[in-house]
Amino acid sequence: MNLRSISQTFSLNLGYLKGYNKEKFIKDLIAGLTVAAVLVPQAKAYALLAGMPPINGLYASLLAPVVAVLFGSSRFLGTGPVAMVAILVTSTLLPFAQPGTPEWVGLAGLLSLMVGITVLLIGVFRLAFILDLISHSVIVGFISAGALVIAVNQLGGVLGFSTTKSTQIFSLLTDIAKKLPQTNVYTILVSILTFVIIYLLRKVHPLMPGALIAVVITTIISYFLDLKGKYGVSIVGDVPAGLPPISLPPLDLQVISALWGGAIVVAAIGLLEALAIAKKFATEKGDRWDPNKELVGQGLSNIVAGLMKGFPVSGSFSRSALYYRLDTSSPIAHIIVSVVILITLLFFAPLFYYLPKATLSVIILTAVIPLVKPQEIRHLYHINPVDGVVAGLTFVSVFIMDLWQAILMGAILAFGSFVYKTMYPRIIVITRSPKTQTFENAEAEGLPECPQLLYVRPQMSIYFGNAEYVSNYIIEKVQERKDRGLKFVFIDLEASNYMDAVGAENFIRMLQRLKAMGVSTALGNINRIVMPVLERAGLKEVVPEGMIFGSKGQSLNVLLNKIDHQFCAQVCPHVVFKECIEFKSGETRLSSQED
């Protein structure tokens, strides 16, 4: 990596400002105000979900949207607090502190810094491709599981009592069942009112800021009816005005070491969400986008959030969809969002004192319930049972383990199932079909085989994990046929695009064993990547140069000259090749074949 590529990585996303005019500014203004109306209540709600005071959701939203869009590549990606990342923060930090305490706030800031640094390094070194290692089946299981965990966590807030902070569903449900007698009827009424407001306004128009209007209405009702004092409805309480101090969170090497596992999971899930959103909208609009620049933007936004008493942030699908639907023209819209957050922090934050917590719980519920989709797991199982099982196990595991551990377990299962398949690759015996004159799977098609020739093809690259299996399989096939007149083994490496050192060494040892068994070997269709590896492993010492072919047809021209034609005429009952007719009639002249 040179200085030029580093400067390009950190260049500002200002290309959208070319030709900027009043019409585009009006679009950005409308988009910014609309998104801000959604973000303000969501930020507070997701802060509670992350175990933070509501005001810290606004701290995390102050600069993150601007930093992410300026250093990223998408004009539509709305960065800030999101439900899935917030619940992962809770899952990661629960062993270390009590939610809502200064220690918890400090740890959340530290986690955000760790996530930001991780993501930033992935972007700087252009390693976005490693996210492809997280299977889609894990994501499907996680989204449904995470949404269910979030929903169950909000039941206490909706019913009017506090529950234990956990991401294990069984423990949550047990705690809720014990506390059901503490249910507050007035809290339930506030929850129902909030839901009705959001639902009806969404029906009126999808862009109506139902959550913000619900916050305003329920706060006014709470103030005038004194819901806290007279009816025991829990409210947000003191909300400090002003800006958070920019400072490093407490640093403890022992805690940092313990947090890395959770930080990597939070980073991975946040990145998958952000990149999927950015790619979707950029593709639909025909915009250019760079996944590695997007990672730089996401990394820096998390670092900024961590320095401002925030918590990890990511791209929000709902807010990004608003930017897209309102045809945001430039990063100016995101700057407007940050300005609204700034004004809210400076002048309006104390007004949220009387906001019922039940309102925030309902806002979260309405956002995550549509994400619980067990039918997607069934759909995956219908397509591929292994993927369905991985998704199902990821989903079910949240009942007994923390959410971030469930994701990690799912990722290990998915990757393990893939590696297991590569350890036992399909190896087929092939022969030329008399009808089509092409090489086909002899065993699957029931085609006759020449007793003196064995053509085999491994259907995968050969590496340390499957080298022994491939060698043993081919040797077993040779042993089965050796007493029936086998003279030559042709190994077709057409499907083997890669071979590592262990694979090459095992392959050469196999060739040596075949030679010791009295069977000659020939190879074909070796590509330019595999051939040098085999040559360095000693291929030419085992297989003569004249027995390495560019195609199966070429090999037949040579090998059919070398087999025992008398055996063909007197013993072999098959007519596999057209030359077999000549051999059986006593002729030895061969016709040329190409494959």
Coordinates of C-alpha atoms in Angstrom, one line a residue:
M1 CA 0.0 0.0 0.0
N2 CA 1.4 3.4 -1.1
L3 CA 0.7 7.0 0.0
R4 CA -1.5 7.5 -3.0
S5 CA -3.8 4.7 -2.2
I6 CA -4.0 5.8 1.4
S7 CA -4.9 9.3 0.4
Q8 CA -7.6 7.9 -1.9
T9 CA -9.0 5.8 0.9
F10 CA -9.3 8.8 3.2
S11 CA -10.5 11.2 0.5
L12 CA -13.8 13.1 1.2
N13 CA -17.0 12.0 -0.6
L14 CA -17.6 15.4 -2.3
G15 CA -18.2 14.3 -5.9
Y16 CA -22.0 14.7 -5.4
L17 CA -21.5 18.5 -4.8
K18 CA -20.6 19.0 -8.5
G19 CA -23.4 21.0 -10.1
Y20 CA -25.1 21.5 -6.7
N21 CA -27.9 24.0 -6.9
K22 CA -30.9 25.3 -5.0
E23 CA -33.2 22.5 -6.2
K24 CA -30.8 19.9 -4.9
F25 CA -30.5 21.7 -1.6
I26 CA -34.3 21.8 -1.1
K27 CA -34.3 18.0 -1.7
D28 CA -31.5 17.5 0.8
L29 CA -33.2 19.8 3.3
I30 CA -36.5 17.8 3.2
A31 CA -34.6 14.5 3.4
G32 CA -32.5 15.7 6.3
L33 CA -35.4 17.0 8.3
T34 CA -37.5 13.8 7.6
V35 CA -34.7 11.5 8.6
A36 CA -33.9 13.6 11.7
A37 CA -37.6 13.3 12.8
V38 CA -37.1 9.5 12.7
L39 CA -33.6 9.4 14.2
V40 CA -34.3 11.4 17.3
P41 CA -36.8 9.0 18.9
Q42 CA -35.0 5.9 17.4
A43 CA -31.7 7.1 18.9
K44 CA -33.2 7.3 22.3
A45 CA -34.9 4.0 22.0
Y46 CA -31.9 2.2 20.8
A47 CA -29.8 3.7 23.5
L48 CA -32.1 2.0 26.1
L49 CA -31.7 -1.2 24.1
A50 CA -27.9 -0.9 24.4
G51 CA -28.2 -0.4 28.2
M52 CA -27.4 3.3 27.8
P53 CA -29.2 6.5 29.1
P54 CA -31.4 7.8 26.3
I55 CA -29.4 10.9 25.8
N56 CA -26.4 8.9 24.8
G57 CA -28.3 7.8 21.7
L58 CA -28.2 11.4 20.6
Y59 CA -24.5 11.6 21.4
A60 CA -23.9 8.6 19.2
S61 CA -25.9 10.3 16.4
L62 CA -24.4 13.7 16.5
L63 CA -21.4 13.3 14.2
A64 CA -21.6 9.7 13.1
P65 CA -23.9 10.4 10.1
V66 CA -21.6 13.2 8.8
V67 CA -18.3 11.3 9.3
A68 CA -19.7 8.1 7.7
V69 CA -21.0 9.9 4.6
L70 CA -18.0 12.2 4.1
F71 CA -15.5 9.3 4.3
G72 CA -17.7 6.7 2.7
S73 CA -19.0 6.4 -0.8
S74 CA -22.8 6.3 -0.6
R75 CA -25.0 9.3 -0.5
F76 CA -27.9 7.2 0.9
L77 CA -26.4 5.3 3.8
G78 CA -27.8 6.6 7.0
T79 CA -25.4 5.9 9.9
G80 CA -26.3 5.9 13.6
P81 CA -27.8 3.7 16.3
V82 CA -29.5 0.5 15.0
A83 CA -31.4 -2.1 16.8
M84 CA -29.3 -5.2 16.0
V85 CA -26.0 -3.6 16.9
A86 CA -27.5 -2.1 20.1
I87 CA -28.6 -5.5 21.3
L88 CA -25.2 -6.9 20.5
V89 CA -23.7 -4.2 22.7
T90 CA -25.8 -5.4 25.6
S91 CA -24.9 -9.0 24.9
T92 CA -21.2 -8.2 24.9
L93 CA -21.1 -5.9 28.0
L94 CA -23.4 -7.8 30.4
P95 CA -20.6 -9.8 32.0
F96 CA -18.6 -6.6 32.8
A97 CA -21.0 -4.0 34.3
Q98 CA -24.6 -3.1 35.1
P99 CA -26.6 -1.3 32.3
G100 CA -27.0 2.4 32.7
T101 CA -24.1 2.8 35.1
P102 CA -21.1 5.1 34.4
E103 CA -19.0 1.9 34.1
W104 CA -21.3 0.6 31.4
V105 CA -21.2 3.9 29.5
G106 CA -17.4 3.8 29.5
L107 CA -17.3 0.2 28.3
A108 CA -19.8 1.0 25.5
G109 CA -17.5 3.9 24.4
L110 CA -14.5 1.6 24.5
L111 CA -16.3 -1.1 22.5
S112 CA -17.2 1.5 19.9
L113 CA -13.6 2.5 19.6
M114 CA -12.5 -1.1 19.2
V115 CA -15.2 -1.7 16.6
G116 CA -14.2 1.5 14.8
I117 CA -10.5 0.6 14.7
T118 CA -11.3 -3.0 13.5
V119 CA -13.5 -1.7 10.7
L120 CA -11.1 1.1 9.8
L121 CA -8.2 -1.4 9.4
I122 CA -10.3 -3.7 7.3
G123 CA -11.1 -0.8 5.0
V124 CA -7.6 0.7 4.9
F125 CA -6.1 -2.7 3.9
R126 CA -9.0 -3.3 1.5
L127 CA -10.1 -6.5 3.1
A128 CA -13.9 -6.1 2.7
F129 CA -14.0 -9.5 1.0
I130 CA -13.5 -11.3 4.3
L131 CA -17.1 -10.5 5.2
D132 CA -18.1 -13.0 2.5
L133 CA -16.9 -15.7 4.8
I134 CA -20.0 -15.1 7.0
S135 CA -22.7 -17.4 5.5
H136 CA -26.1 -16.0 4.5
S137 CA -27.7 -18.8 6.6
V138 CA -26.0 -17.4 9.7
I139 CA -27.3 -13.9 8.9
V140 CA -30.9 -15.2 8.3
G141 CA -30.8 -17.0 11.7
F142 CA -29.2 -14.1 13.5
I143 CA -31.7 -11.4 12.2
S144 CA -34.7 -13.5 13.3
A145 CA -33.1 -14.4 16.6
G146 CA -31.8 -10.9 17.3
A147 CA -35.2 -9.4 16.5
L148 CA -36.9 -11.9 18.9
V149 CA -34.4 -11.1 21.6
I150 CA -35.0 -7.4 21.2
A151 CA -38.8 -7.8 21.2
V152 CA -38.7 -9.9 24.4
N153 CA -36.5 -7.4 26.1
Q154 CA -39.1 -4.7 25.5
L155 CA -42.0 -6.6 27.0
G156 CA -41.2 -5.4 30.5
G157 CA -41.2 -1.8 29.3
V158 CA -44.5 -2.2 27.6
L159 CA -46.1 -3.9 30.7
G160 CA -44.7 -1.4 33.2
F161 CA -41.9 -3.2 35.0
S162 CA -38.1 -3.6 34.6
T163 CA -36.7 -6.9 33.6
T164 CA -33.2 -8.4 33.9
K165 CA -30.9 -7.4 31.2
S166 CA -30.1 -10.4 29.1
T167 CA -29.9 -11.7 25.6
Q168 CA -30.9 -15.2 26.6
I169 CA -34.6 -15.7 25.9
F170 CA -35.3 -18.3 28.5
S171 CA -34.0 -16.2 31.3
L172 CA -35.9 -13.2 30.0
L173 CA -39.2 -15.1 29.8
T174 CA -38.7 -16.6 33.2
D175 CA -38.1 -13.1 34.7
I176 CA -41.1 -11.7 32.9
A177 CA -43.3 -14.5 34.1
K178 CA -42.3 -13.8 37.7
K179 CA -43.0 -10.1 37.5
L180 CA -46.4 -10.2 35.7
P181 CA -48.2 -9.3 38.9
Q182 CA -46.3 -6.0 38.8
T183 CA -48.0 -5.0 35.5
N184 CA -49.1 -1.4 35.3
V185 CA -52.4 -0.9 33.5
Y186 CA -51.6 2.8 32.8
T187 CA -48.3 1.8 31.2
I188 CA -50.1 -0.6 29.0
L189 CA -52.5 2.2 27.9
V190 CA -49.5 4.4 27.0
S191 CA -48.1 1.5 25.0
I192 CA -51.3 0.9 23.1
L193 CA -51.7 4.7 22.4
T194 CA -48.1 4.8 21.0
F195 CA -48.7 1.8 18.8
V196 CA -52.0 3.2 17.5
I197 CA -50.3 6.5 16.6
I198 CA -47.4 4.9 14.8
Y199 CA -49.7 2.4 13.0
L200 CA -52.3 5.0 11.9
L201 CA -49.8 7.6 10.7
R202 CA -47.9 4.9 8.8
K203 CA -51.2 4.1 7.0
V204 CA -51.7 7.8 6.2
H205 CA -48.3 8.1 4.6
P206 CA -45.2 6.0 4.9
L207 CA -43.0 9.2 5.4
M208 CA -45.0 10.5 8.3
P209 CA -42.7 10.6 11.4
G210 CA -45.1 8.5 13.5
A211 CA -42.5 7.7 16.2
L212 CA -41.6 11.4 16.7
I213 CA -45.3 12.4 16.9
A214 CA -45.9 9.6 19.4
V215 CA -43.0 10.8 21.5
V216 CA -44.5 14.4 21.5
I217 CA -48.0 13.3 22.3
T218 CA -47.2 10.8 25.1
T219 CA -44.7 13.3 26.6
I220 CA -47.4 16.0 26.7
I221 CA -49.9 13.6 28.3
S222 CA -47.3 12.4 30.8
Y223 CA -46.6 16.0 31.8
F224 CA -50.2 17.2 32.2
L225 CA -51.5 14.0 33.8
D226 CA -48.4 13.4 36.0
L227 CA -48.3 9.8 34.8
K228 CA -45.2 9.2 36.9
G229 CA -46.4 10.6 40.2
K230 CA -50.1 9.6 40.1
Y231 CA -50.1 6.4 38.1
G232 CA -46.5 5.0 38.5
V233 CA -45.7 5.1 34.7
S234 CA -41.9 5.0 34.3
I235 CA -40.4 8.0 32.5
V236 CA -37.0 8.9 31.1
G237 CA -36.3 11.4 33.8
D238 CA -33.4 13.9 33.9
V239 CA -31.9 14.5 30.5
P240 CA -28.8 16.8 30.5
A241 CA -28.6 19.6 28.0
G242 CA -25.4 20.4 26.1
L243 CA -22.8 18.5 24.3
P244 CA -20.8 15.5 25.5
P245 CA -17.1 16.0 26.3
I246 CA -14.8 14.5 23.7
S247 CA -12.5 12.1 25.6
L248 CA -11.1 8.7 25.6
P249 CA -13.1 6.1 27.6
P250 CA -11.3 4.3 30.4
L251 CA -8.7 2.0 29.0
D252 CA -8.0 -1.3 30.7
L253 CA -5.8 -3.9 28.8
Q254 CA -7.5 -6.8 30.6
V255 CA -11.0 -5.6 29.7
I256 CA -9.9 -4.8 26.1
S257 CA -8.6 -8.4 25.8
A258 CA -11.9 -9.8 27.0
L259 CA -14.0 -7.6 24.8
W260 CA -12.3 -8.5 21.5
G261 CA -14.5 -11.4 20.7
G262 CA -17.7 -9.4 21.1
A263 CA -16.1 -6.4 19.3
I264 CA -15.4 -8.5 16.2
V265 CA -18.9 -9.9 16.1
V266 CA -20.4 -6.4 16.5
A267 CA -18.1 -5.1 13.7
A268 CA -19.0 -8.0 11.4
I269 CA -22.7 -7.7 11.8
G270 CA -22.7 -3.9 11.6
L271 CA -20.6 -4.0 8.4
L272 CA -22.8 -6.6 6.8
E273 CA -25.8 -4.5 7.4
A274 CA -24.1 -1.3 6.2
L275 CA -22.5 -2.7 3.1
A276 CA -25.7 -4.5 2.0
I277 CA -27.7 -1.3 2.3
A278 CA -25.1 0.9 0.5
K279 CA -24.7 -1.7 -2.3
K280 CA -28.5 -2.0 -2.8
F281 CA -29.2 1.7 -3.2
A282 CA -26.1 2.5 -5.1
T283 CA -26.8 -0.3 -7.6
E284 CA -30.4 0.8 -8.0
K285 CA -29.4 4.4 -8.7
G286 CA -26.4 3.6 -10.8
D287 CA -24.0 5.3 -8.4
R288 CA -20.4 4.2 -8.0
W289 CA -19.6 2.7 -4.6
D290 CA -16.5 1.4 -3.0
P291 CA -17.0 -1.2 -0.2
N292 CA -13.6 -0.4 1.3
K293 CA -14.2 3.3 1.4
E294 CA -17.6 2.5 3.1
L295 CA -15.7 0.6 5.7
V296 CA -13.4 3.6 6.3
G297 CA -16.5 5.8 6.8
Q298 CA -18.1 3.3 9.2
G299 CA -14.9 2.8 11.1
L300 CA -14.3 6.5 11.7
S301 CA -18.0 7.1 12.6
N302 CA -17.6 4.4 15.3
I303 CA -14.4 6.0 16.6
V304 CA -16.1 9.4 16.8
A305 CA -19.1 7.8 18.6
G306 CA -16.8 6.2 21.1
L307 CA -15.1 9.5 21.9
M308 CA -18.4 11.2 22.5
K309 CA -19.9 8.8 25.1
G310 CA -21.8 6.9 22.5
F311 CA -21.9 3.3 21.5
P312 CA -21.3 1.3 18.3
V313 CA -23.3 2.5 15.2
S314 CA -24.0 1.1 11.8
G315 CA -26.1 1.8 8.7
S316 CA -29.9 1.8 9.2
F317 CA -32.1 0.3 6.5
S318 CA -35.2 2.4 7.5
R319 CA -33.3 5.7 7.5
S320 CA -31.3 4.9 4.4
A321 CA -34.6 4.0 2.6
L322 CA -35.9 7.5 3.5
Y323 CA -32.8 9.1 2.0
Y324 CA -33.3 7.0 -1.1
R325 CA -37.1 7.6 -1.5
L326 CA -36.5 11.3 -1.1
D327 CA -33.7 11.2 -3.6
T328 CA -31.0 12.7 -1.5
S329 CA -28.5 14.6 -3.7
S330 CA -25.4 14.9 -1.5
P331 CA -23.9 14.6 2.0
I332 CA -25.6 17.9 2.8
A333 CA -28.7 16.0 3.9
H334 CA -26.7 14.1 6.5
I335 CA -25.2 17.3 7.7
I336 CA -28.7 18.7 8.2
V337 CA -29.5 15.6 10.4
S338 CA -26.5 16.3 12.6
V339 CA -27.5 20.0 12.9
V340 CA -31.0 18.9 14.1
I341 CA -29.4 16.6 16.6
L342 CA -27.1 19.4 17.8
I343 CA -30.1 21.8 18.2
T344 CA -32.0 19.1 20.1
L345 CA -29.0 18.5 22.5
L346 CA -28.5 22.2 23.1
F347 CA -32.1 23.3 23.6
F348 CA -34.7 20.5 23.6
A349 CA -33.1 17.6 25.5
P350 CA -34.6 18.6 29.0
L351 CA -38.1 18.5 27.4
F352 CA -37.8 14.7 27.2
Y353 CA -37.9 14.5 31.0
Y354 CA -41.6 13.3 31.0
L355 CA -41.2 10.9 28.0
P356 CA -42.7 7.5 29.1
K357 CA -40.2 4.7 28.6
A358 CA -43.0 2.6 27.3
T359 CA -43.2 4.8 24.3
L360 CA -39.6 4.0 23.5
S361 CA -40.2 0.3 24.0
V362 CA -43.1 0.4 21.5
I363 CA -40.9 2.3 18.9
I364 CA -38.4 -0.5 19.2
L365 CA -41.1 -3.3 18.9
T366 CA -42.6 -1.8 15.8
A367 CA -39.2 -1.7 14.2
V368 CA -38.1 -5.2 14.9
I369 CA -41.2 -7.4 14.9
P370 CA -41.3 -7.5 11.1
L371 CA -37.7 -8.9 11.2
V372 CA -38.7 -12.2 12.9
K373 CA -39.1 -14.4 9.9
P374 CA -38.9 -18.1 10.7
Q375 CA -40.3 -18.8 7.2
E376 CA -36.9 -17.7 5.7
I377 CA -35.2 -20.5 7.7
R378 CA -37.7 -23.0 6.3
H379 CA -37.1 -21.6 2.8
L380 CA -33.4 -22.1 3.3
Y381 CA -33.9 -25.7 4.5
H382 CA -36.0 -26.4 1.4
I383 CA -33.2 -25.2 -0.9
N384 CA -30.3 -26.7 1.1
P385 CA -30.9 -28.6 4.3
V386 CA -27.4 -27.9 5.7
D387 CA -28.0 -24.1 5.3
G388 CA -31.4 -24.4 6.9
V389 CA -30.0 -26.3 9.9
V390 CA -27.2 -23.7 10.4
A391 CA -29.8 -20.9 10.3
G392 CA -32.1 -22.9 12.6
L393 CA -29.4 -23.6 15.2
T394 CA -28.3 -20.0 15.1
F395 CA -31.9 -19.0 15.9
V396 CA -32.5 -21.6 18.6
S397 CA -29.2 -21.1 20.3
V398 CA -30.3 -17.6 21.6
F399 CA -32.6 -19.3 24.0
I400 CA -29.6 -20.7 25.9
M401 CA -26.6 -18.5 25.1
D402 CA -25.7 -14.8 24.6
L403 CA -26.5 -13.4 21.2
W404 CA -23.0 -12.7 20.1
Q405 CA -22.0 -16.2 21.1
A406 CA -24.9 -17.6 19.1
I407 CA -23.7 -15.7 16.0
L408 CA -20.1 -16.9 16.5
M409 CA -21.4 -20.5 16.9
G410 CA -23.4 -20.2 13.7
A411 CA -20.5 -18.8 11.8
I412 CA -18.3 -21.6 13.0
L413 CA -21.0 -24.2 12.0
A414 CA -21.4 -22.7 8.6
F415 CA -17.7 -22.5 7.9
G416 CA -17.2 -26.0 9.4
S417 CA -19.9 -27.6 7.2
F418 CA -18.2 -26.0 4.1
V419 CA -14.8 -27.2 5.1
Y420 CA -16.2 -30.7 5.8
K421 CA -17.6 -30.9 2.3
T422 CA -14.2 -29.9 0.8
M423 CA -12.5 -32.7 2.9
Y424 CA -14.5 -35.4 1.0
P425 CA -14.8 -34.1 -2.5
R426 CA -16.7 -36.0 -5.2
I427 CA -14.4 -38.1 -7.3
I428 CA -15.9 -39.7 -10.4
V429 CA -14.9 -42.4 -12.8
I430 CA -15.3 -41.2 -16.4
T431 CA -15.4 -42.9 -19.8
R432 CA -16.3 -41.9 -23.3
S433 CA -20.0 -42.4 -24.1
P434 CA -20.6 -44.4 -27.3
K435 CA -23.6 -42.2 -28.1
T436 CA -22.2 -38.7 -27.5
Q437 CA -18.5 -39.4 -27.9
T438 CA -17.9 -37.2 -24.8
F439 CA -16.6 -38.2 -21.4
E440 CA -19.3 -38.8 -18.9
N441 CA -19.7 -40.2 -15.4
A442 CA -19.4 -44.0 -16.0
E443 CA -20.9 -45.1 -12.7
A444 CA -23.8 -42.7 -12.7
E445 CA -24.7 -43.4 -16.4
G446 CA -24.1 -47.1 -16.2
L447 CA -21.6 -46.9 -19.1
P448 CA -19.1 -49.8 -19.8
E449 CA -15.5 -49.2 -18.9
C450 CA -12.3 -50.4 -20.5
P451 CA -10.8 -52.9 -18.0
Q452 CA -7.3 -51.8 -18.9
L453 CA -7.9 -48.0 -18.5
L454 CA -9.2 -46.1 -15.4
Y455 CA -10.1 -42.5 -16.0
V456 CA -10.8 -40.6 -12.7
R457 CA -11.5 -36.9 -12.0
P458 CA -11.4 -35.2 -8.6
Q459 CA -14.2 -32.6 -8.7
M460 CA -12.4 -30.1 -6.5
S461 CA -9.0 -28.5 -5.8
I462 CA -6.6 -30.6 -3.7
Y463 CA -5.3 -29.2 -0.4
F464 CA -4.2 -30.4 3.0
G465 CA -7.7 -31.1 4.2
N466 CA -8.6 -33.6 1.4
A467 CA -5.3 -34.7 0.0
E468 CA -5.3 -38.0 1.9
Y469 CA -8.9 -38.8 1.0
V470 CA -8.3 -38.2 -2.7
S471 CA -5.2 -40.4 -2.7
N472 CA -6.9 -43.2 -0.8
Y473 CA -9.9 -43.1 -3.0
I474 CA -7.9 -43.4 -6.2
I475 CA -5.8 -46.2 -4.8
E476 CA -8.9 -48.1 -3.7
K477 CA -10.3 -47.8 -7.2
V478 CA -7.1 -49.2 -8.7
Q479 CA -7.0 -52.1 -6.2
E480 CA -10.6 -53.0 -7.2
R481 CA -9.6 -53.2 -10.9
K482 CA -6.0 -54.4 -10.7
D483 CA -6.9 -58.1 -10.9
R484 CA -9.1 -57.5 -13.9
G485 CA -6.4 -56.4 -16.2
L486 CA -5.9 -52.7 -15.3
K487 CA -2.8 -51.2 -17.0
F488 CA -3.1 -47.4 -16.8
V489 CA -4.7 -44.8 -14.6
F490 CA -5.4 -41.4 -16.1
I491 CA -6.1 -38.7 -13.5
D492 CA -8.0 -35.7 -15.0
L493 CA -7.2 -32.5 -13.0
E494 CA -9.5 -30.3 -15.0
A495 CA -11.6 -29.4 -11.9
S496 CA -8.6 -29.0 -9.7
N497 CA -7.9 -25.3 -9.9
Y498 CA -5.5 -25.2 -6.9
M499 CA -3.1 -27.5 -5.1
D500 CA -1.2 -26.6 -2.0
A501 CA 2.2 -28.1 -0.9
V502 CA 0.6 -30.8 1.3
G503 CA -1.8 -31.7 -1.5
A504 CA 1.1 -31.9 -4.1
E505 CA 3.3 -34.0 -1.8
N506 CA 0.4 -36.5 -1.1
F507 CA -0.4 -36.6 -4.8
I508 CA 3.2 -37.5 -5.7
R509 CA 3.3 -40.2 -3.0
M510 CA 0.1 -41.6 -4.5
L511 CA 1.7 -41.8 -7.9
Q512 CA 4.7 -43.6 -6.4
R513 CA 2.4 -46.1 -4.8
L514 CA 0.6 -46.7 -8.0
K515 CA 3.9 -47.3 -9.8
A516 CA 4.9 -49.8 -7.1
M517 CA 1.6 -51.6 -7.7
G518 CA 2.6 -52.1 -11.3
V519 CA 0.1 -49.5 -12.7
S520 CA 1.3 -46.8 -15.0
T521 CA -0.1 -43.3 -14.5
A522 CA -1.0 -40.5 -16.9
L523 CA -2.2 -36.9 -16.1
G524 CA -4.2 -34.4 -18.1
N525 CA -5.8 -31.0 -18.1
I526 CA -3.3 -29.6 -15.5
N527 CA -3.7 -25.8 -15.4
R528 CA -0.8 -23.3 -15.1
I529 CA -1.3 -22.8 -11.4
V530 CA -1.2 -26.4 -10.4
M531 CA 1.6 -27.6 -12.8
P532 CA 4.5 -25.6 -11.3
V533 CA 3.5 -26.8 -7.8
L534 CA 3.5 -30.5 -8.9
E535 CA 6.8 -30.0 -10.8
R536 CA 8.4 -28.6 -7.6
A537 CA 7.1 -31.6 -5.7
G538 CA 8.8 -34.0 -8.1
L539 CA 6.2 -34.8 -10.8
K540 CA 8.7 -35.4 -13.6
E541 CA 10.5 -38.0 -11.5
V542 CA 7.3 -40.1 -11.3
V543 CA 5.4 -39.4 -14.5
P544 CA 7.3 -39.3 -17.9
E545 CA 6.7 -36.1 -19.9
G546 CA 5.0 -38.1 -22.6
M547 CA 2.3 -39.2 -20.2
I548 CA 1.1 -35.7 -19.4
F549 CA -1.6 -34.6 -21.8
G550 CA -3.6 -31.5 -22.7
S551 CA -6.9 -33.4 -23.0
K552 CA -8.5 -36.7 -22.5
G553 CA -8.8 -37.3 -26.2
Q554 CA -5.0 -36.9 -26.7
S555 CA -4.4 -39.4 -23.9
L556 CA -6.6 -42.0 -25.5
N557 CA -4.6 -41.8 -28.8
V558 CA -1.5 -42.8 -26.8
L559 CA -2.9 -45.1 -24.2
L560 CA -4.9 -47.2 -26.6
N561 CA -1.7 -48.0 -28.4
K562 CA -0.1 -49.2 -25.2
I563 CA -2.8 -51.5 -23.8
D564 CA -2.9 -55.3 -24.5
H565 CA -4.9 -55.6 -27.7
Q566 CA -4.9 -59.4 -27.3
F567 CA -6.7 -58.9 -24.0
C568 CA -9.2 -56.7 -25.9
A569 CA -9.9 -59.4 -28.4
Q570 CA -10.0 -62.4 -26.2
V571 CA -11.1 -61.3 -22.7
C572 CA -12.9 -57.8 -22.7
P573 CA -16.6 -58.1 -23.4
H574 CA -17.1 -54.4 -24.0
V575 CA -16.9 -52.1 -26.9
V576 CA -16.1 -48.8 -25.2
F577 CA -14.2 -47.0 -28.0
K578 CA -14.6 -47.3 -31.7
E579 CA -11.1 -48.7 -31.7
C580 CA -12.3 -51.6 -29.7
I581 CA -13.9 -53.0 -32.9
E582 CA -10.5 -52.9 -34.7
F583 CA -8.8 -54.6 -31.7
K584 CA -11.4 -57.4 -31.5
S585 CA -11.1 -58.0 -35.3
G586 CA -7.3 -58.3 -35.0
E587 CA -6.4 -54.9 -36.6
T588 CA -4.0 -52.6 -34.8
R589 CA -4.3 -49.4 -36.8
L590 CA -5.8 -46.6 -34.8
S591 CA -7.8 -43.6 -35.9
S592 CA -7.0 -40.2 -34.5
Q593 CA -9.3 -38.8 -31.8
E594 CA -9.5 -35.5 -30.2
D595 CA -11.5 -34.4 -27.2

